């Protein structure tokens, strides 16, 4: 039973590999004229290369005839000159067509790489949050670079090279066998052995390349994590540990790389030995025939020259097999990613979202992350928010606060109930219009390596400068920016590390305000901002919030106690709701949290904040 399963798995694996190769081939055929020129140049170059042994053989015969006195010196000189010029012309033409072959074959590969990069990057943009929750960026970078490069090289290093070899062996075999059967068979005697070795090596290299790509993915992941957390590494003096971890991953990849090299070297050595052994047989048998007068020295020279011409393609059979194996494994990984189903996408009958009254409703919403069995994050959440209202959401960590925010713009889809905007189910409207209407200012303020102006205007790159400055002013960042040497043209360093945590959060708030959404969510986006600055931001936001729904998620009660309605979440359920005064009067969980954060001597009420 095990043998049967093994054979079945192997057949399925071969079938997938063949389908991958056919798919890559079809992609190359999308560029017909470049493919035609590359293949045409390969055919012509192969034919010209096959003419060289024959011309050289004729030159040797002419020389031998002249030396034997069979023709006059002038005639022999003319014949040699003609043969030399023909040989030179054929060699130059072969070089030109080989140049065209290499250029256009590489051009096809780079066109395919360009298309695949765009498709790969576009797929990354569309895949849902649930995919990125589980995927590691190091693995994605490996697929998008190493695997894509393996597919790119297929046409030039595998397909064209295979065509050249078939031409040289096919036509050359006919020329040699038709000249002398025994010598022709001896000259080609290494071909079956090489074919057998190549087939065996293909299986080994295919498995080795797959394993090597996995190990290189681990290596990329270790490096990416180290670069992302380099300050933590330095702060805890963990350089030695990080070097040990990287060295371990690097050695794992190196060991397998050595195995791949060993497989290739053994294969190449065996093919070279069979080639040299075949030359020895041709020299021994052909020399005897020359002595016996059965063939001329020129004919023997033609056989030997043909074998020398064939030597380089034969030595490259290992590379060709490797290219086929690599294209198969890399293509399987790359196409496996490109063929992933996008879980969050527009419904077939999705319509643009139309916001009029501006009413957001959660109707018995439940949600569980994929892969977390039996553990719903949200359970039967229901509430309503109208235009101009502010909803506060508070609760212990892991209670589902951020998850609620991510469900509104459909970063995830609810597993129960529904969310509506003006009676329109968010799952039945287009994602583009929904995400223009709903914007989230997140706690993790990610900034791009570009100017402050571009970071603020990221959602609307064509926004006017006055609008950018107003948004920055509302986020209490405008005066700070004006104090910089180049003002809004100041370039933010990688991940915004040149700014403080509060400045990064304020820039994120400005970026979100720029979109003028119908629903704006502040997901603990003021946690790194001091209380005085936060109060100024809140005052500046009051006018902005009149025409939209505002949702504030926070652990610090001072950030949301002014809200019209506050929801207290615990274990994915709303356990308390009401205004700040109502919740304090209930004396429940909200009151307990308030007493922890605000001592009696520091009693802060929304009315006092509003008066300040």
XYZ file of C-alpha atoms in Angstrom:
612
model
C 0.000 0.000 0.000
C 2.886 2.365 0.807
C 4.550 1.627 -2.539
C 1.298 2.340 -4.303
C 0.893 5.662 -2.510
C 4.510 6.557 -3.257
C 4.048 5.866 -6.950
C 0.816 7.848 -6.996
C 2.427 10.824 -5.247
C 5.361 10.683 -7.662
C 3.007 10.631 -10.646
C 1.062 13.587 -9.276
C 4.337 15.438 -8.639
C 5.524 14.806 -12.195
C 2.139 15.891 -13.534
C 2.307 19.161 -11.619
C 5.872 19.756 -12.773
C 4.889 19.173 -16.402
C 1.887 21.485 -16.081
C 4.139 24.152 -14.603
C 6.622 23.846 -17.497
C 3.779 24.047 -20.035
C 2.367 27.111 -18.294
C 5.727 28.882 -18.382
C 6.111 27.962 -22.054
C 2.681 29.435 -22.861
C 3.658 32.637 -21.056
C 6.775 32.932 -23.223
C 4.661 32.553 -26.354
C 2.875 35.800 -25.453
C 5.863 37.528 -27.049
C 5.728 35.826 -30.459
C 8.141 37.925 -32.485
C 10.915 37.860 -29.853
C 10.403 34.105 -29.465
C 10.435 33.657 -33.252
C 13.677 35.624 -33.656
C 15.322 33.741 -30.777
C 14.297 30.322 -32.110
C 15.075 31.252 -35.727
C 18.512 32.518 -34.719
C 19.105 29.305 -32.761
C 18.244 27.153 -35.788
C 20.452 29.154 -38.150
C 23.325 29.246 -35.635
C 23.091 25.460 -35.198
C 23.178 24.854 -38.964
C 26.149 27.196 -39.407
C 27.915 25.500 -36.524
C 27.405 22.129 -38.228
C 28.982 23.485 -41.422
C 32.260 24.291 -39.655
C 33.411 20.620 -39.269
C 32.668 19.901 -42.922
C 34.516 23.008 -44.149
C 37.476 22.197 -41.920
C 37.519 18.634 -43.202
C 37.552 19.850 -46.802
C 40.435 22.221 -46.035
C 42.449 19.339 -44.577
C 41.758 17.218 -47.657
C 42.827 20.051 -49.966
C 46.038 20.446 -47.983
C 46.752 16.716 -48.061
C 46.127 16.626 -51.814
C 48.500 19.546 -52.349
C 51.167 17.914 -50.229
C 50.760 14.693 -52.201
C 51.264 16.557 -55.450
C 47.784 15.863 -56.726
C 47.187 19.506 -57.723
C 49.343 22.488 -58.557
C 50.514 24.835 -55.832
C 48.399 27.683 -57.180
C 45.273 25.533 -57.238
C 45.919 24.226 -53.739
C 46.531 27.752 -52.475
C 43.277 28.931 -54.069
C 41.357 26.030 -52.543
C 42.795 26.721 -49.091
C 42.058 30.436 -49.413
C 38.459 29.691 -50.429
C 38.024 27.236 -47.548
C 39.495 29.725 -45.076
C 37.246 32.551 -46.268
C 34.183 30.308 -46.156
C 35.140 29.133 -42.673
C 35.640 32.736 -41.549
C 32.320 33.855 -43.066
C 30.433 30.944 -41.512
C 32.055 31.589 -38.121
C 31.186 35.313 -38.232
C 27.593 34.582 -39.240
C 27.314 31.933 -36.537
C 28.575 34.487 -34.002
C 26.029 37.074 -35.132
C 23.113 34.634 -35.004
C 24.301 33.349 -31.615
C 24.361 36.967 -30.417
C 20.778 37.451 -31.669
C 19.749 34.167 -30.032
C 21.171 35.168 -26.652
C 19.805 38.723 -26.814
C 16.245 37.859 -27.765
C 16.107 34.793 -25.514
C 17.105 36.971 -22.570
C 14.636 39.650 -23.723
C 11.781 37.125 -23.589
C 12.820 36.110 -20.073
C 12.948 39.707 -18.854
C 9.532 40.474 -20.392
C 8.112 37.491 -18.502
C 9.840 38.618 -15.303
C 8.336 42.106 -15.686
C 4.825 40.697 -16.127
C 5.221 38.269 -13.229
C 6.565 40.976 -10.908
C 3.532 43.127 -11.601
C 1.165 40.163 -11.169
C 2.924 39.133 -7.963
C 2.905 42.619 -6.481
C -0.711 43.170 -7.509
C -1.658 39.880 -5.830
C 0.042 40.965 -2.615
C -2.007 44.184 -2.672
C -5.293 42.267 -3.033
C -4.777 39.411 -0.600
C -6.757 39.829 2.584
C -5.476 40.567 6.060
C -6.085 36.922 7.005
C -3.398 35.852 4.532
C -0.867 38.400 5.771
C -1.622 37.382 9.366
C -0.118 33.957 8.593
C 2.427 34.697 5.842
C 5.917 35.932 6.648
C 7.312 38.825 4.645
C 10.681 37.040 4.276
C 8.977 34.102 2.559
C 7.071 36.437 0.255
C 10.265 38.271 -0.724
C 11.975 34.949 -1.497
C 9.146 33.855 -3.783
C 9.006 37.254 -5.474
C 12.761 37.311 -6.159
C 14.421 33.874 -6.238
C 11.474 31.869 -7.540
C 10.589 34.505 -10.087
C 14.189 34.530 -11.322
C 14.065 30.755 -11.782
C 11.038 31.161 -14.054
C 12.687 34.036 -15.933
C 15.726 31.970 -16.891
C 13.674 29.053 -18.270
C 13.439 30.225 -21.887
C 17.111 31.108 -22.395
C 18.796 28.432 -20.261
C 16.406 25.522 -20.760
C 14.166 25.779 -23.819
C 16.552 27.461 -26.288
C 19.487 25.401 -25.073
C 17.484 22.195 -25.502
C 16.505 23.227 -29.045
C 20.156 23.922 -29.918
C 21.237 20.538 -28.590
C 18.494 18.707 -30.469
C 19.512 20.451 -33.682
C 23.208 19.687 -33.237
C 22.679 16.047 -32.334
C 19.826 15.431 -34.802
C 21.295 16.956 -37.967
C 24.853 16.123 -36.926
C 23.934 12.494 -36.354
C 22.419 12.262 -39.832
C 25.524 13.855 -41.397
C 27.926 11.560 -39.572
C 26.006 8.317 -39.941
C 25.400 8.965 -43.618
C 29.165 9.494 -44.040
C 30.293 6.462 -42.022
C 27.917 4.342 -39.945
C 30.453 2.940 -37.473
C 32.289 6.202 -36.859
C 28.977 8.055 -36.575
C 27.707 5.668 -33.918
C 30.985 5.898 -32.028
C 30.919 9.711 -32.181
C 27.397 9.723 -30.705
C 27.935 6.838 -28.299
C 27.992 9.135 -25.249
C 24.501 10.585 -25.978
C 22.422 7.719 -24.433
C 24.591 7.743 -21.313
C 24.222 11.511 -20.983
C 20.443 11.232 -21.410
C 20.237 8.637 -18.663
C 22.420 10.663 -16.302
C 20.369 13.772 -17.004
C 17.087 12.017 -16.170
C 18.441 10.738 -12.860
C 19.949 14.111 -12.006
C 16.697 15.943 -12.776
C 14.882 14.069 -10.026
C 17.616 14.806 -7.499
C 18.005 18.461 -8.429
C 14.261 19.098 -8.400
C 13.945 17.883 -4.803
C 17.166 19.625 -3.788
C 16.113 22.959 -5.280
C 12.766 22.821 -3.508
C 14.454 22.174 -0.174
C 17.066 24.854 -0.856
C 14.390 27.447 -1.589
C 12.710 26.631 1.719
C 15.998 27.062 3.577
C 16.736 30.317 1.790
C 13.266 31.511 2.836
C 14.185 30.813 6.455
C 17.445 32.712 5.961
C 15.579 35.691 4.485
C 13.121 35.619 7.375
C 15.904 35.686 9.974
C 17.586 38.618 8.229
C 14.331 40.545 7.780
C 13.417 40.130 11.444
C 16.882 41.233 12.523
C 16.790 44.361 10.360
C 13.303 45.229 11.567
C 14.259 44.832 15.216
C 17.879 45.978 15.106
C 17.316 48.494 17.916
C 15.893 45.808 20.196
C 18.884 43.602 19.382
C 21.319 46.373 20.311
C 19.361 47.382 23.396
C 19.464 43.838 24.827
C 23.014 43.104 23.661
C 21.811 40.110 21.654
C 24.230 40.439 18.727
C 25.970 37.147 19.541
C 22.665 35.286 19.724
C 21.480 36.820 16.439
C 24.773 35.897 14.741
C 24.428 32.331 15.999
C 20.845 32.141 14.709
C 21.828 33.553 11.313
C 24.882 31.296 11.099
C 22.737 28.235 11.822
C 20.234 29.129 9.095
C 23.056 30.006 6.694
C 24.827 26.697 7.307
C 21.625 24.782 6.634
C 21.352 26.481 3.257
C 25.091 26.054 2.588
C 24.978 22.316 3.282
C 22.205 21.780 0.790
C 23.864 24.118 -1.721
C 26.969 21.930 -1.480
C 24.792 18.882 -2.128
C 23.366 20.567 -5.238
C 26.855 21.429 -6.439
C 28.025 17.869 -5.788
C 25.137 16.460 -7.810
C 25.937 18.832 -10.672
C 29.691 18.159 -10.579
C 29.247 14.383 -10.537
C 26.866 14.632 -13.467
C 29.167 16.960 -15.420
C 32.213 14.778 -14.725
C 30.452 11.635 -15.865
C 29.325 13.326 -19.088
C 32.812 14.693 -19.764
C 34.357 11.268 -19.235
C 31.908 9.659 -21.631
C 32.702 12.377 -24.188
C 36.478 11.866 -23.954
C 36.049 8.110 -24.098
C 34.002 8.514 -27.288
C 36.774 10.690 -28.807
C 39.333 7.990 -28.023
C 37.165 5.377 -29.766
C 36.743 7.608 -32.843
C 40.492 8.296 -33.002
C 41.344 4.600 -32.726
C 38.743 3.374 -35.222
C 39.014 6.353 -37.593
C 42.835 6.239 -37.574
C 42.737 2.608 -38.648
C 40.308 3.494 -41.461
C 42.583 6.327 -42.637
C 45.521 3.920 -42.692
C 43.413 1.400 -44.595
C 42.379 4.124 -47.048
C 38.664 3.789 -46.293
C 38.278 7.449 -45.333
C 40.370 10.583 -45.748
C 42.141 12.526 -43.055
C 39.687 15.355 -43.710
C 36.750 13.060 -42.971
C 38.306 11.996 -39.669
C 38.957 15.669 -38.917
C 35.273 16.406 -39.616
C 34.209 13.751 -37.090
C 36.587 15.017 -34.424
C 35.676 18.651 -35.063
C 31.987 17.836 -34.806
C 32.595 16.185 -31.441
C 34.509 19.252 -30.265
C 31.651 21.479 -31.462
C 29.249 19.279 -29.529
C 31.422 19.325 -26.408
C 30.138 22.640 -24.998
C 26.422 21.859 -25.432
C 27.045 18.456 -23.874
C 28.828 20.004 -20.927
C 25.834 22.315 -20.518
C 23.305 19.502 -20.342
C 23.641 19.620 -16.568
C 22.821 23.329 -16.589
C 19.910 22.702 -18.940
C 18.497 19.950 -16.730
C 19.042 22.196 -13.727
C 17.161 25.019 -15.481
C 14.205 22.715 -16.210
C 14.188 21.439 -12.627
C 14.494 24.937 -11.180
C 11.772 26.326 -13.432
C 9.498 23.473 -12.363
C 10.029 23.969 -8.621
C 10.176 27.767 -8.687
C 7.193 27.968 -11.025
C 5.156 25.675 -8.769
C 5.762 27.967 -5.790
C 5.222 31.171 -7.743
C 2.057 30.027 -9.520
C 0.789 28.518 -6.280
C 0.919 32.024 -4.836
C -0.546 33.730 -7.917
C -3.425 31.222 -7.986
C -4.418 31.857 -4.357
C -8.056 32.777 -3.975
C -8.673 36.310 -2.720
C -11.170 35.854 0.111
C -12.079 39.538 0.468
C -13.255 40.735 -2.936
C -16.183 42.438 -4.619
C -19.346 40.391 -4.863
C -20.485 39.670 -8.447
C -23.370 42.138 -8.084
C -21.538 44.663 -5.875
C -22.580 48.303 -6.265
C -20.827 51.531 -5.304
C -21.514 52.619 -1.734
C -23.820 55.628 -1.438
C -23.630 57.448 1.887
C -26.561 59.771 2.565
C -27.908 59.746 6.127
C -24.639 58.274 7.404
C -25.856 55.504 9.730
C -23.571 52.628 10.705
C -25.100 49.479 12.204
C -23.661 46.300 13.669
C -26.441 43.688 13.641
C -25.633 40.611 15.781
C -22.090 40.541 14.414
C -19.907 37.564 15.274
C -16.392 36.854 14.067
C -13.674 34.199 14.443
C -10.238 34.274 12.854
C -9.516 31.506 10.380
C -7.545 28.694 11.960
C -8.587 29.475 15.564
C -11.117 26.727 16.188
C -13.845 27.195 18.749
C -12.710 30.653 19.791
C -14.920 33.441 18.451
C -13.407 36.892 18.875
C -16.733 38.751 18.669
C -20.154 37.454 19.723
C -23.486 39.058 18.816
C -22.276 42.656 18.686
C -25.077 45.144 17.983
C -25.013 48.948 18.054
C -25.862 51.940 15.889
C -23.912 55.117 15.143
C -25.264 58.153 13.283
C -23.596 61.024 11.487
C -22.107 63.471 13.969
C -21.961 60.899 16.779
C -18.842 59.631 18.497
C -18.680 56.022 19.684
C -16.084 55.011 22.248
C -14.933 51.407 22.574
C -12.936 50.253 25.583
C -12.038 46.946 27.129
C -9.154 44.723 28.204
C -6.554 43.558 25.647
C -7.845 40.779 23.392
C -11.484 41.701 23.889
C -12.012 42.344 20.138
C -11.808 46.139 19.906
C -9.469 46.363 16.913
C -11.247 43.466 15.259
C -14.464 45.504 15.289
C -12.639 48.342 13.547
C -11.216 46.019 10.878
C -14.617 44.569 10.058
C -16.102 47.917 8.977
C -13.896 48.425 5.857
C -13.928 44.639 5.242
C -10.354 43.859 6.099
C -12.096 40.691 7.292
C -15.608 39.411 6.647
C -18.007 38.763 9.509
C -18.801 35.120 10.242
C -22.229 35.973 11.588
C -24.672 38.880 11.374
C -23.983 41.878 9.165
C -22.618 45.440 9.101
C -24.495 48.118 7.172
C -23.895 51.693 6.111
C -27.175 53.418 5.288
C -28.847 49.988 5.063
C -26.221 48.750 2.576
C -24.444 45.550 3.623
C -20.714 46.268 3.395
C -20.254 42.884 1.700
C -22.502 43.975 -1.171
C -20.730 47.220 -2.067
C -17.474 47.684 -3.944
C -14.316 47.633 -1.839
C -12.968 50.774 -3.486
C -15.961 52.909 -2.480
C -16.230 51.305 0.958
C -12.609 52.009 1.829
C -12.901 55.577 0.617
C -15.810 55.986 3.020
C -14.133 54.273 6.004
C -10.659 55.238 7.223
C -8.708 53.882 10.191
C -5.951 55.689 12.066
C -4.053 52.795 13.591
C -1.873 52.639 16.666
C 1.061 51.203 14.693
C 1.989 54.305 12.709
C 3.821 53.075 9.607
C 5.502 55.783 7.560
C 7.107 55.520 4.137
C 10.624 56.648 3.258
C 9.585 59.840 1.501
C 8.775 63.433 2.410
C 6.413 64.369 5.219
C 4.160 65.962 2.601
C 3.893 62.701 0.666
C 3.250 60.727 3.852
C 0.381 63.002 4.865
C -1.084 62.984 1.345
C -0.582 59.236 0.826
C -4.303 58.561 0.378
C -4.681 61.482 -2.059
C -1.329 62.260 -3.720
C -2.834 65.125 -5.770
C -4.180 67.036 -2.781
C -3.435 70.746 -2.582
C -0.858 72.010 -0.142
C -3.436 73.985 1.847
C -5.439 70.817 2.448
C -2.328 68.966 3.609
C -1.486 71.788 5.996
C -5.042 71.897 7.402
C -4.965 68.154 8.093
C -1.565 68.506 9.763
C -2.873 71.429 11.789
C -5.839 69.396 13.040
C -3.378 66.703 14.119
C -1.314 69.349 15.969
C 1.702 68.654 13.722
C 1.820 71.722 11.470
C 3.935 73.932 13.735
C 6.454 71.154 14.309
C 6.807 70.576 10.555
C 7.341 74.301 9.892
C 10.239 74.220 12.345
C 12.095 71.586 10.295
C 14.881 72.791 7.950
C 12.968 71.814 4.789
C 9.464 71.952 6.257
C 7.051 69.583 4.490
C 9.827 68.466 2.095
C 11.723 66.799 4.939
C 12.349 63.142 4.122
C 11.225 60.677 6.771
C 13.756 57.906 7.410
C 12.863 54.224 7.130
C 9.730 53.377 9.152
C 9.695 56.937 10.456
C 12.280 56.238 13.170
C 13.543 59.818 13.000
C 10.213 60.929 14.526
C 8.967 60.231 18.026
C 6.098 57.816 18.617
C 3.666 60.680 19.238
C 4.773 62.516 16.097
C 4.311 59.371 14.006
C 0.820 58.902 15.420
C -0.094 62.517 14.726
C 1.141 62.157 11.152
C -1.033 59.053 10.787
C -4.030 60.997 12.099
C -3.335 63.760 9.570
C -3.094 61.163 6.780
C -6.477 59.736 7.814
C -8.186 63.138 8.071
C -6.962 63.946 4.556
C -9.331 61.318 3.118
C -12.444 63.068 4.508
C -14.167 59.707 5.137
C -17.769 59.199 6.221
C -16.602 56.912 9.045
C -13.312 57.575 10.816
C -11.886 55.124 13.344
C -9.118 56.010 15.800
C -7.706 52.639 16.860
C -5.732 53.603 19.961
C -4.038 56.118 17.686
C -3.245 58.620 20.470
C -1.604 56.201 22.918
C 1.830 57.808 22.438
C 0.521 61.388 22.545
C 0.581 63.376 25.744
C -2.750 64.327 27.325
C -2.492 68.062 26.561
C -1.749 67.502 22.869
C -4.496 64.878 22.678
C -6.997 67.369 24.095
C -5.994 69.962 21.475
C -6.415 67.343 18.738
C -9.843 66.472 20.074
C -10.899 70.106 20.103
C -9.679 70.557 16.522
C -11.543 67.420 15.480
C -14.949 68.540 16.769
C -15.736 70.570 13.668
C -14.408 67.806 11.441
C -16.541 65.175 13.245
C -19.885 66.971 12.727
C -20.474 65.428 9.310
C -19.196 61.923 9.940
C -19.254 59.010 12.344
C -16.295 58.891 14.713
C -15.244 55.706 16.506
C -12.539 55.923 19.157
C -10.856 52.768 20.466
C -8.641 53.407 23.464
C -7.302 52.027 26.708
C -6.967 55.527 28.191
C -10.433 56.684 29.242
C -9.545 60.344 28.838
C -9.406 59.680 25.083
C -13.069 58.670 24.829
C -15.018 59.849 27.875
C -16.480 62.681 25.767
C -18.087 60.135 23.383
C -21.872 60.075 22.906
C -21.971 56.336 23.544
C -19.285 54.115 25.082
C -19.158 50.337 24.595
C -17.261 48.213 27.116
C -16.087 44.957 25.503
C -15.052 41.830 27.368
C -14.417 38.421 25.788
C -15.901 39.627 22.510
C -19.207 40.819 24.002
C -20.619 44.212 24.926
C -21.048 43.997 28.676
C -21.780 47.684 29.306
C -22.890 50.625 27.201
C -23.865 54.236 27.772
C -22.393 57.701 28.180
C -19.487 58.400 30.513
C -21.811 59.637 33.296
C -24.222 56.710 32.844
C -21.430 54.136 33.052
C -19.955 55.748 36.138
C -23.386 55.678 37.751
C -23.725 51.943 37.051
C -20.635 51.234 39.118
C -19.562 48.336 36.912
C -16.433 47.477 34.973
C -16.135 50.918 33.401
C -16.304 52.569 36.833
C -13.625 50.177 38.147
C -11.334 51.017 35.230
C -12.014 54.733 35.715
C -11.051 54.526 39.381
C -7.773 52.840 38.441
C -6.843 55.472 35.861
C -8.199 58.633 37.488
C -7.560 59.115 41.232
C -10.320 60.997 43.134
C -8.141 64.095 43.496
C -7.694 64.164 39.706
C -11.346 63.660 38.778
C -11.707 64.567 35.087
C -15.115 65.053 33.591
C -15.972 65.649 29.933
C -17.632 68.948 30.772
C -14.444 70.259 32.353
C -12.452 69.157 29.287
C -14.912 70.908 27.016
C -14.641 74.119 29.017
C -10.876 74.174 28.870
